Coordinates of C-alpha atoms in Angstrom, one line a residue:
Chain H
M1254 CA 74.0 53.8 110.2
I1255 CA 77.4 52.5 111.0
I1256 CA 77.7 50.2 113.8
G1257 CA 80.6 48.2 115.2
I1258 CA 83.2 51.0 114.8
P1259 CA 85.0 51.8 118.0
Q1260 CA 85.1 55.5 118.8
S1261 CA 86.2 57.1 122.0
R1262 CA 83.5 58.4 124.3
A1263 CA 85.0 61.9 124.2
F1264 CA 84.8 62.0 120.4
K1265 CA 81.2 60.8 120.3
W1266 CA 80.1 63.4 122.8
S1267 CA 82.0 66.3 121.2
Y1268 CA 80.5 65.3 117.8
R1269 CA 77.0 65.4 119.3
A1270 CA 77.7 68.7 120.9
Y1271 CA 78.9 70.1 117.6
V1272 CA 75.7 68.9 115.8
T1273 CA 73.6 70.4 118.6
L1274 CA 75.4 73.7 118.3
F1275 CA 74.9 73.7 114.6
F1276 CA 71.2 73.3 114.9
I1277 CA 71.0 76.0 117.5
Y1278 CA 72.9 78.2 115.0
L1279 CA 70.3 77.3 112.3
A1280 CA 67.3 78.0 114.5
L1281 CA 68.5 81.0 116.4
P1282 CA 67.8 83.8 113.9
L1283 CA 64.4 82.5 113.0
A1284 CA 63.4 81.9 116.7
T1285 CA 64.6 85.4 117.6
V1286 CA 62.5 87.0 114.8
C1287 CA 59.5 85.1 116.0
A1288 CA 60.0 85.8 119.6
F1289 CA 60.2 89.6 119.2
A1290 CA 56.9 89.6 117.3
F1291 CA 55.3 89.3 120.7
N1292 CA 57.4 92.0 122.5
D1293 CA 55.4 94.9 123.9
S1294 CA 57.9 97.5 122.8
V1295 CA 58.2 99.7 119.7
F1296 CA 61.6 98.3 118.8
P1297 CA 62.4 94.7 118.0
S1298 CA 65.1 94.5 120.6
L1299 CA 65.7 93.8 124.3
P1300 CA 64.6 94.5 127.0
W1301 CA 61.6 92.3 127.1
E1302 CA 58.6 94.4 127.9
G1303 CA 56.0 91.7 128.1
F1304 CA 53.8 89.7 125.8
T1305 CA 51.4 91.2 123.3
W1306 CA 49.4 90.4 120.3
D1307 CA 49.4 94.0 119.2
W1308 CA 51.8 93.5 116.3
F1309 CA 49.3 91.2 114.7
F1310 CA 45.9 92.8 115.7
G1311 CA 46.7 96.2 117.1
T1312 CA 44.9 99.2 115.6
E1313 CA 46.3 102.2 117.5
A1314 CA 49.5 103.9 116.4
P1315 CA 52.3 103.1 117.0
Y1316 CA 50.9 99.6 117.8
I1317 CA 49.5 98.9 114.4
G1318 CA 49.4 95.1 113.7
V1319 CA 50.0 93.4 110.4
F1320 CA 46.3 92.8 109.8
H1321 CA 45.6 96.6 109.9
E1322 CA 48.8 97.8 108.2
S1323 CA 47.6 98.7 104.7
P1324 CA 51.0 99.1 102.9
I1325 CA 52.1 95.7 104.0
L1326 CA 48.7 94.1 103.1
R1327 CA 48.8 95.8 99.7
S1328 CA 52.4 94.5 99.0
L1329 CA 51.2 91.0 100.2
V1330 CA 48.5 91.1 97.5
T1331 CA 51.1 92.3 95.0
S1332 CA 53.4 89.4 95.9
G1333 CA 50.4 87.0 95.6
V1334 CA 49.5 88.2 92.1
V1335 CA 53.1 88.0 90.9
A1336 CA 53.6 84.6 92.5
F1337 CA 50.4 83.3 90.8
W1338 CA 51.5 84.4 87.3
V1339 CA 55.1 83.2 87.7
S1340 CA 53.8 79.9 88.9
V1341 CA 51.3 79.4 86.1
L1342 CA 53.8 80.4 83.4
A1343 CA 56.7 78.4 84.9
V1344 CA 54.6 75.2 85.2
F1345 CA 53.3 75.6 81.7
V1346 CA 56.7 76.1 80.1
G1347 CA 58.3 73.6 82.5
T1348 CA 55.8 70.9 81.4
C1349 CA 56.5 71.6 77.7
N1350 CA 60.2 71.5 78.4
A1351 CA 59.9 68.2 80.2
F1352 CA 58.2 66.6 77.2
L1353 CA 60.7 68.2 74.9
F1354 CA 63.8 66.9 76.8
V1355 CA 62.5 63.5 77.9
R1356 CA 60.5 62.5 74.8
H1357 CA 62.4 64.0 71.8
E1358 CA 65.7 63.5 70.3
F1359 CA 66.9 66.3 68.1
R1360 CA 70.1 68.0 66.9
G1361 CA 71.4 70.6 69.4
K1362 CA 69.5 69.0 72.3
A1363 CA 72.6 68.9 74.5
I1364 CA 73.3 72.6 73.8
L1365 CA 69.7 73.5 74.5
Y1366 CA 69.8 71.5 77.7
V1367 CA 72.8 73.5 79.0
L1368 CA 71.1 76.7 77.9
M1369 CA 68.1 75.6 79.9
L1370 CA 70.3 75.2 83.0
L1371 CA 72.0 78.5 82.6
P1372 CA 69.6 80.6 84.6
L1373 CA 70.7 78.6 87.6
I1374 CA 74.3 79.9 87.4
I1375 CA 73.5 83.5 86.5
P1376 CA 73.4 85.7 89.7
G1377 CA 69.9 87.0 90.2
I1378 CA 70.9 90.6 90.2
I1379 CA 72.5 90.2 86.8
L1380 CA 69.4 88.5 85.4
G1381 CA 67.5 91.5 86.7
I1382 CA 69.7 94.2 85.1
S1383 CA 70.0 92.3 81.8
I1384 CA 66.2 92.1 81.5
L1385 CA 66.0 95.7 82.6
V1386 CA 68.5 96.9 79.9
F1387 CA 67.0 94.8 77.2
S1388 CA 63.3 95.7 77.8
S1389 CA 64.2 99.4 78.1
S1390 CA 66.0 99.4 74.8
V1391 CA 63.1 97.5 73.2
A1392 CA 60.7 100.0 74.7
N1393 CA 62.8 102.9 73.4
F1394 CA 63.0 101.5 70.0
L1395 CA 59.3 100.8 69.8
E1396 CA 58.4 104.2 71.1
D1397 CA 60.6 105.9 68.6
A1398 CA 59.3 103.8 65.8
T1399 CA 55.6 104.0 66.6
G1400 CA 55.1 107.0 68.8
L1401 CA 53.1 104.9 71.3
W1402 CA 53.9 104.2 74.9
F1403 CA 55.0 100.8 76.0
D1404 CA 54.8 101.0 79.8
G1405 CA 54.7 97.2 80.2
L1406 CA 58.4 97.1 79.2
R1407 CA 59.3 99.7 81.9
P1408 CA 60.1 98.6 85.5
G1409 CA 56.9 97.3 87.0
L1410 CA 55.0 94.1 87.8
I1411 CA 55.1 92.7 84.3
L1412 CA 58.9 92.8 84.3
V1413 CA 59.0 91.4 87.8
V1414 CA 56.9 88.5 86.7
L1415 CA 59.1 87.9 83.6
G1416 CA 62.3 88.3 85.6
Q1417 CA 61.3 85.7 88.2
F1418 CA 59.8 83.4 85.5
S1419 CA 63.1 83.5 83.7
F1420 CA 64.9 81.4 86.3
I1421 CA 62.1 79.6 88.2
T1422 CA 61.2 77.9 84.9
T1423 CA 64.4 75.9 85.1
F1424 CA 63.5 74.5 88.5
A1425 CA 60.0 73.7 87.3
T1426 CA 61.5 71.9 84.3
L1427 CA 63.8 69.8 86.5
V1428 CA 61.0 68.8 88.9
I1429 CA 58.6 67.8 86.2
S1430 CA 61.2 66.1 84.0
A1431 CA 62.2 63.9 86.9
R1432 CA 58.7 62.6 87.2
L1433 CA 58.2 62.2 83.4
Q1434 CA 61.3 60.0 83.3
K1435 CA 59.6 57.6 85.7
F1436 CA 56.6 57.3 83.4
D1437 CA 56.1 53.9 81.7
P1438 CA 55.5 54.7 78.0
S1439 CA 53.6 51.4 77.5
L1440 CA 50.7 53.0 79.4
E1441 CA 50.4 55.6 76.7
E1442 CA 50.8 53.0 74.0
A1443 CA 48.0 51.0 75.6
A1444 CA 45.7 54.0 75.4
L1445 CA 46.7 54.5 71.7
N1446 CA 45.9 50.8 71.1
L1447 CA 42.5 51.3 72.7
G1448 CA 41.7 54.0 70.2
A1449 CA 42.7 57.1 72.0
T1450 CA 44.1 60.0 69.9
H1451 CA 47.7 61.0 70.6
W1452 CA 46.7 64.1 72.4
G1453 CA 43.9 62.2 74.2
A1454 CA 46.4 59.7 75.5
V1455 CA 48.7 62.4 76.8
R1456 CA 45.8 64.3 78.4
E1457 CA 44.1 61.2 80.0
V1458 CA 47.1 59.2 80.9
T1459 CA 50.4 61.1 81.0
L1460 CA 49.3 64.4 82.4
P1461 CA 47.4 62.9 85.3
F1462 CA 50.6 61.0 86.1
L1463 CA 52.5 64.3 86.1
Y1464 CA 50.0 66.3 88.2
P1465 CA 51.8 65.8 91.6
A1466 CA 55.0 67.0 90.0
M1467 CA 53.3 69.9 88.4
A1468 CA 51.7 70.8 91.7
A1469 CA 55.0 70.5 93.5
A1470 CA 56.6 72.7 90.8
G1471 CA 53.8 75.2 91.2
V1472 CA 54.3 75.4 95.0
V1473 CA 58.1 75.7 94.6
A1474 CA 57.5 78.5 92.1
V1475 CA 55.2 80.4 94.5
L1476 CA 57.8 80.0 97.3
M1477 CA 60.7 81.2 95.2
S1478 CA 58.7 84.0 93.7
F1479 CA 57.5 85.2 97.2
E1480 CA 61.0 85.3 98.6
N1481 CA 62.9 86.5 95.6
F1482 CA 64.7 89.7 96.2
N1483 CA 67.7 90.2 93.9
T1484 CA 66.0 90.0 90.5
T1485 CA 62.9 91.8 91.8
L1486 CA 64.9 94.7 93.2
M1487 CA 66.2 95.6 89.8
L1488 CA 62.8 95.4 88.0
V1489 CA 60.4 96.8 90.5
G1490 CA 58.3 99.8 89.7
S1491 CA 55.8 101.6 91.9
D1492 CA 54.0 98.5 93.2
A1493 CA 56.4 96.8 95.5
P1494 CA 56.1 93.1 96.4
L1495 CA 56.4 92.1 100.0
T1496 CA 60.2 91.5 100.2
I1497 CA 60.9 95.0 98.7
T1498 CA 58.5 96.7 101.1
M1499 CA 60.0 94.9 104.1
Y1500 CA 63.5 95.8 102.9
D1501 CA 62.6 99.5 102.7
R1502 CA 61.2 99.3 106.2
L1503 CA 64.2 97.4 107.5
K1504 CA 66.6 100.0 106.3
L1505 CA 64.7 102.8 108.1
G1506 CA 64.4 100.7 111.3
S1507 CA 60.9 99.6 112.1
T1508 CA 58.5 98.4 114.7
P1509 CA 58.1 94.7 115.6
V1510 CA 55.4 94.6 112.9
L1511 CA 58.1 93.4 110.7
N1512 CA 58.7 90.5 113.1
A1513 CA 55.0 89.7 112.9
V1514 CA 55.1 89.6 109.1
S1515 CA 58.2 87.5 109.2
L1516 CA 56.6 85.0 111.6
L1517 CA 53.7 84.6 109.3
L1518 CA 56.1 84.1 106.4
I1519 CA 58.1 81.5 108.2
V1520 CA 55.0 79.5 109.1
V1521 CA 53.5 79.8 105.6
S1522 CA 56.8 79.0 103.8
A1523 CA 57.6 76.0 106.0
L1524 CA 54.1 74.6 105.3
L1525 CA 54.4 75.2 101.6
G1526 CA 57.8 73.6 101.6
L1527 CA 56.5 70.5 103.3
V1528 CA 53.6 70.3 100.8
S1529 CA 56.0 70.5 97.9
L1530 CA 58.1 67.7 99.5
L1531 CA 55.1 65.5 100.1
L1532 CA 53.9 66.0 96.5
Q1533 CA 57.3 65.1 95.1
K1534 CA 57.7 62.1 97.4
R1535 CA 54.2 60.7 96.5
K1536 CA 54.5 57.3 94.9
D1537 CA 52.0 55.7 92.6
Chain F
M664 CA 51.0 61.4 58.6
A665 CA 52.2 60.2 62.0
T666 CA 55.6 61.8 61.5
D667 CA 54.0 65.0 60.4
R668 CA 51.9 65.1 63.6
S669 CA 54.9 64.3 65.8
K670 CA 56.9 67.0 64.0
L671 CA 54.1 69.5 64.8
A672 CA 54.1 68.3 68.4
F673 CA 57.9 68.8 68.5
W674 CA 57.7 72.3 67.2
L675 CA 54.9 73.2 69.6
L676 CA 57.0 72.0 72.5
L677 CA 60.1 73.7 71.3
A678 CA 58.5 77.1 70.8
P679 CA 57.9 78.0 74.5
C680 CA 61.4 76.8 75.4
L681 CA 63.0 78.9 72.7
I682 CA 60.8 82.0 73.4
W683 CA 61.7 81.8 77.1
L684 CA 65.5 81.3 76.5
V685 CA 65.9 83.7 73.6
T686 CA 63.8 86.6 74.9
L687 CA 64.6 86.4 78.6
I688 CA 68.1 84.9 78.8
I689 CA 70.1 85.2 75.5
L690 CA 69.0 88.5 74.1
P691 CA 69.1 90.4 77.4
H692 CA 72.7 89.3 78.0
V693 CA 73.8 90.1 74.5
G694 CA 72.1 93.5 74.9
M695 CA 73.8 94.1 78.2
F696 CA 77.1 93.2 76.7
L697 CA 76.5 95.7 73.9
V698 CA 75.5 98.4 76.3
S699 CA 78.7 97.8 78.3
L700 CA 80.7 98.6 75.2
R701 CA 79.0 101.9 74.7
E702 CA 80.7 105.1 75.7
K703 CA 78.7 108.2 76.1
V704 CA 80.2 111.1 74.1
G705 CA 77.2 113.4 74.1
V706 CA 73.5 113.6 74.7
R707 CA 72.1 110.4 73.2
E708 CA 75.4 109.9 71.3
Y709 CA 77.5 106.8 71.9
E710 CA 80.6 105.2 70.5
T711 CA 81.7 101.6 70.7
S712 CA 84.7 101.3 73.0
F713 CA 86.1 99.5 76.0
A714 CA 86.0 102.7 78.0
N715 CA 83.8 101.3 80.7
Y716 CA 86.1 98.4 81.3
A717 CA 89.0 100.8 81.4
V718 CA 87.2 102.8 84.1
F719 CA 87.0 99.6 86.1
L720 CA 90.7 98.9 85.8
N721 CA 91.8 102.5 86.5
E722 CA 89.7 102.9 89.7
P723 CA 91.2 101.0 92.6
L724 CA 87.9 101.1 94.5
Y725 CA 86.2 99.1 91.8
W726 CA 88.7 96.3 91.3
N727 CA 89.5 96.1 95.0
T728 CA 85.8 95.6 95.6
F729 CA 85.7 93.0 92.9
A730 CA 88.7 91.1 94.3
R731 CA 87.3 91.4 97.8
T732 CA 83.9 90.0 96.8
A733 CA 85.7 87.1 95.1
Y734 CA 87.9 86.1 98.0
M735 CA 85.2 86.7 100.7
S736 CA 83.0 84.4 98.6
I737 CA 85.7 81.8 98.4
A738 CA 86.2 82.1 102.2
A739 CA 82.5 81.7 102.7
T740 CA 82.5 78.6 100.5
V741 CA 85.4 76.9 102.4
L742 CA 83.8 77.8 105.7
T743 CA 80.5 76.4 104.7
L744 CA 82.1 73.2 103.5
F745 CA 84.1 72.7 106.7
I746 CA 81.1 73.4 108.9
G747 CA 78.6 71.5 106.8
F748 CA 80.6 68.3 106.1
P749 CA 80.5 66.9 109.6
I750 CA 76.8 67.7 109.8
S751 CA 76.1 66.0 106.5
Y752 CA 78.1 62.9 107.6
Y753 CA 76.2 62.8 110.8
I754 CA 72.8 63.0 109.0
A755 CA 73.8 60.5 106.2
K756 CA 75.7 57.9 108.3
L757 CA 75.1 58.2 112.0
T758 CA 71.3 58.6 112.1
R759 CA 68.4 56.8 110.5
G760 CA 64.7 56.6 110.2
R761 CA 62.7 59.4 111.7
T762 CA 65.7 61.2 113.3
K763 CA 67.3 61.4 109.9
T764 CA 64.2 62.9 108.2
T765 CA 63.7 65.4 111.1
L766 CA 67.3 66.6 111.0
F767 CA 67.2 66.9 107.3
L768 CA 64.0 68.9 107.4
M769 CA 65.5 71.2 110.1
C770 CA 68.2 72.0 107.6
L771 CA 65.6 72.7 104.9
I772 CA 63.3 75.0 106.7
P773 CA 65.6 78.0 107.1
F774 CA 66.1 77.9 103.3
W775 CA 62.4 78.0 102.5
V776 CA 62.1 81.2 104.6
S777 CA 62.9 84.4 102.7
E778 CA 66.5 85.5 102.9
L779 CA 65.3 88.8 104.1
V780 CA 63.8 87.2 107.2
R781 CA 67.0 85.3 107.9
T782 CA 69.1 88.4 107.6
F783 CA 66.6 90.4 109.8
G784 CA 67.1 87.7 112.5
W785 CA 70.9 88.2 112.4
M786 CA 70.4 91.9 112.6
I787 CA 68.3 91.6 115.8
L788 CA 71.0 89.3 117.3
L789 CA 74.1 91.2 116.4
R790 CA 73.3 94.9 116.5
E791 CA 74.3 97.2 119.3
T792 CA 70.9 97.0 121.0
G793 CA 70.7 93.4 120.0
V794 CA 70.4 90.1 121.9
F795 CA 74.1 89.1 122.0
S796 CA 75.1 92.5 123.2
N797 CA 72.5 92.4 126.0
V798 CA 73.5 88.9 127.0
L799 CA 77.2 89.8 127.2
Q800 CA 76.4 92.8 129.3
Y801 CA 74.1 90.8 131.6
L802 CA 76.8 88.2 132.1
G803 CA 79.3 91.0 132.9
L804 CA 81.5 90.1 130.0
A805 CA 81.1 93.6 128.4
A806 CA 80.9 97.0 130.0
G807 CA 78.7 98.7 127.5
P808 CA 76.7 97.9 124.3
V809 CA 78.8 95.9 121.8
E810 CA 78.3 96.5 118.1
M811 CA 78.7 93.2 116.3
L812 CA 77.0 94.3 113.1
Y813 CA 78.7 96.0 110.1
N814 CA 81.9 94.1 109.9
D815 CA 83.3 91.3 107.8
A816 CA 82.6 88.6 110.4
A817 CA 78.9 89.5 110.4
I818 CA 78.9 89.3 106.6
M819 CA 80.6 85.9 106.8
T820 CA 78.1 84.6 109.4
G821 CA 75.2 85.6 107.2
L822 CA 76.7 84.2 104.0
V823 CA 77.5 80.8 105.6
Y824 CA 74.0 80.7 107.2
T825 CA 72.3 81.6 103.9
S826 CA 74.1 79.0 101.8
M827 CA 74.5 76.2 104.3
L828 CA 71.6 74.2 102.8
F829 CA 73.1 74.2 99.3
M830 CA 76.2 72.5 100.8
V831 CA 74.4 70.0 103.1
V832 CA 71.9 68.7 100.5
P833 CA 74.4 67.5 97.9
L834 CA 76.7 66.3 100.6
V835 CA 74.0 64.2 102.2
T836 CA 73.0 62.8 98.8
A837 CA 76.6 61.9 98.0
L838 CA 77.3 60.3 101.4
D839 CA 74.0 58.4 101.4
S840 CA 75.2 56.5 98.4
L841 CA 78.4 55.4 100.1
D842 CA 78.2 51.8 101.2
D843 CA 78.8 51.5 105.0
S844 CA 80.7 48.3 104.6
L845 CA 83.5 50.1 102.8
I846 CA 84.1 52.2 105.9
E847 CA 83.9 49.2 108.1
A848 CA 86.3 47.3 105.9
G849 CA 88.7 50.2 106.2
Y850 CA 88.5 49.9 110.0
D851 CA 88.9 46.1 109.9
L852 CA 92.0 46.5 107.8
G853 CA 93.4 48.8 110.5
A854 CA 93.1 52.3 108.9
S855 CA 92.9 55.3 111.2
G856 CA 89.8 57.5 111.2
F857 CA 91.7 60.2 109.3
A858 CA 92.9 57.7 106.7
I859 CA 89.4 56.5 106.1
L860 CA 88.1 60.0 105.7
R861 CA 90.9 60.8 103.2
E862 CA 90.9 57.6 101.2
I863 CA 87.3 56.5 101.2
I864 CA 84.8 59.1 102.3
I865 CA 86.1 62.3 100.7
P866 CA 86.8 60.7 97.2
H867 CA 83.3 59.2 97.3
A868 CA 81.7 62.5 98.3
M869 CA 83.7 64.5 95.7
P870 CA 80.7 65.1 93.3
G871 CA 78.7 66.4 96.2
I872 CA 81.5 68.6 97.4
V873 CA 82.0 70.1 94.0
S874 CA 78.4 70.8 93.3
G875 CA 77.9 72.2 96.8
C876 CA 81.0 74.5 96.5
I877 CA 80.0 75.8 93.1
V878 CA 76.4 76.7 94.2
V879 CA 77.6 78.3 97.4
F880 CA 80.2 80.3 95.7
M881 CA 77.8 81.6 93.1
L882 CA 75.2 82.5 95.7
S883 CA 77.7 84.3 97.8
L884 CA 79.2 86.2 94.8
G885 CA 75.7 87.3 93.6
N886 CA 74.4 88.0 97.1
Y887 CA 73.1 91.5 97.7
L888 CA 70.9 91.4 100.8
T889 CA 73.3 89.8 103.3
P890 CA 76.4 92.0 102.6
I891 CA 74.4 95.2 102.4
L892 CA 72.3 94.7 105.5
L893 CA 74.9 93.0 107.7
G894 CA 78.0 94.8 106.4
G895 CA 76.4 98.3 106.3
K896 CA 77.5 101.1 104.0
D897 CA 81.1 100.0 103.8
S898 CA 80.4 96.4 103.0
L899 CA 82.1 96.9 99.6
W900 CA 80.3 94.1 97.8
F901 CA 80.3 94.1 94.0
T902 CA 76.6 93.7 93.6
G903 CA 76.2 96.8 95.7
L904 CA 78.3 98.7 93.1
I905 CA 76.2 97.3 90.3
Y906 CA 73.0 98.4 92.1
S907 CA 74.3 101.9 92.7
Q908 CA 75.5 102.4 89.1
F909 CA 72.1 101.3 87.8
I910 CA 69.6 102.8 90.3
T911 CA 71.5 105.7 92.0
R912 CA 73.9 107.0 89.4
F913 CA 71.9 105.9 86.4
N914 CA 75.1 105.0 84.6
W915 CA 73.8 101.9 82.8
E916 CA 76.9 101.6 80.6
L917 CA 79.3 101.2 83.6
G918 CA 76.7 99.1 85.5
S919 CA 76.4 96.7 82.6
A920 CA 80.2 96.4 82.4
F921 CA 80.3 95.5 86.1
G922 CA 77.5 93.0 85.6
F923 CA 79.4 91.4 82.8
L924 CA 82.6 91.2 84.9
L925 CA 80.7 89.5 87.8
L926 CA 79.0 87.1 85.4
G927 CA 82.4 86.4 83.8
L928 CA 84.0 85.6 87.2
S929 CA 81.1 83.5 88.3
S930 CA 81.1 81.4 85.0
F931 CA 84.9 81.1 85.1
I932 CA 84.9 79.6 88.6
V933 CA 82.1 77.3 87.7
F934 CA 84.0 76.2 84.6
V935 CA 87.3 75.7 86.4
G936 CA 85.5 73.8 89.2
L937 CA 83.8 71.5 86.7
K938 CA 87.0 71.0 84.6
L939 CA 89.2 70.2 87.6
T940 CA 86.9 67.5 88.7
G941 CA 85.8 66.3 85.3
Q942 CA 82.0 66.8 85.8
S943 CA 79.3 68.2 83.6
L944 CA 77.0 71.1 84.4
G945 CA 74.0 69.0 83.9
K946 CA 75.0 66.3 86.4
T947 CA 76.2 68.8 89.0
M948 CA 72.9 70.8 88.8
A949 CA 70.8 67.7 88.9
Q950 CA 72.6 66.9 92.2
S951 CA 71.6 70.1 93.9

């Protein structure tokens, strides 16, 4: 905080007004989405027809709430399954990568590190189509060669998981590496001196030190997987995750049930985001 | 013995990384490039040629959309920088303690929420039956419903909103590390506010500015949801063309060529940005 610098009163106030306006701009779309989840009207728009919980708990058409709307609930489960696998895979590979890049020196490390960062600069939609093209040609080749079916390589949940995993792993690697760099190697050496095996020392000393970062990476992976759209759009089959289902509804124009889903998503993702921050900030 | 074991550990750690990068990043992109060089000459018959790239060059709609996507993304990046810089300065230098954390978190929260939800919010605000239109009518500033959706300004609003965080975070990080006494020394030596901004603050924040701009540009270029939903059918965004070639027209050869052009443009701008400022990809990405 800078003190002791003279600034005109008008400047100070206009600066403050600008900052206030900015935060209104940030909050406005989300606040609007939330507010219309409670509007007693079949369209998410004005006029305000009164307060209702129907878009959450309603059971009679057209007032069918989120908790009774089976397509949305089904896609929520699909999203959950996808997020689970993406998160498990990304944390596993991310942890291996962290050990590889922090602990080992080898030829080509710099190149491999840049390659590891590449998924960050590839637009999601291109990541999606490249995996789509590649897996389809592999599937065609295998089917021609063996005469069997390889449905796993056709658009569907397996490809969605792989597509999201392909770039979320980079984030997991960065989060876990940052923590591993802070680890004091002498702790591991002490364990070795006390007779631990190499793997035993890693498992009993290093990995517990990494748990908060691994958990944070897992939470970030779940968040990113849940809200991913671009990559998923290109790889999705018949089982659509939540964002795809909502997008299809949005194009058709829908009831405020979408607002209700959005409100739940905002609350859950804000909570998950805070959890991941707390996990990364934790000091010990 | 020990070296053997550490070699084994090394290969076991290298394997997942290589499998991930080779099967999901390198091979798919090589494959996509090969497909983009294929010209369909008959049923399941292909020849290697640059025909798909020629189609792109010969069809004004395609390269106009490409150029439009590029300059709209540049405009969005510049706008985000100009809007975000004063905010980042405010958070980094003019607040502290709990206020600072709160303001910073308020910038983070919209980013954690799905882009779809954010865009949906802007649709409710901007459309003909939307909130802004109703407010204007209520205030007597408009005679009838006003359609504010489906134009370039709407796309721009959405793009800036969506990418603001990626500008603010690296800027705040960069400005946080600037020693306040440097700014105060500048004042004591009689510099004007503008001179301090130009000579002290901006040079110091340059790494943050570069990484913010690169990330925002890439995100805008590769964005699909915001231009399609806020810009409507005529949004003419390049990712929209890629989608329609792949999913609607089923012309994967042309779609792959488009994908490669977009990837090329995005990598080129990142490369130029890094070269101009003498930074490495690793450092820039670690910032954001």
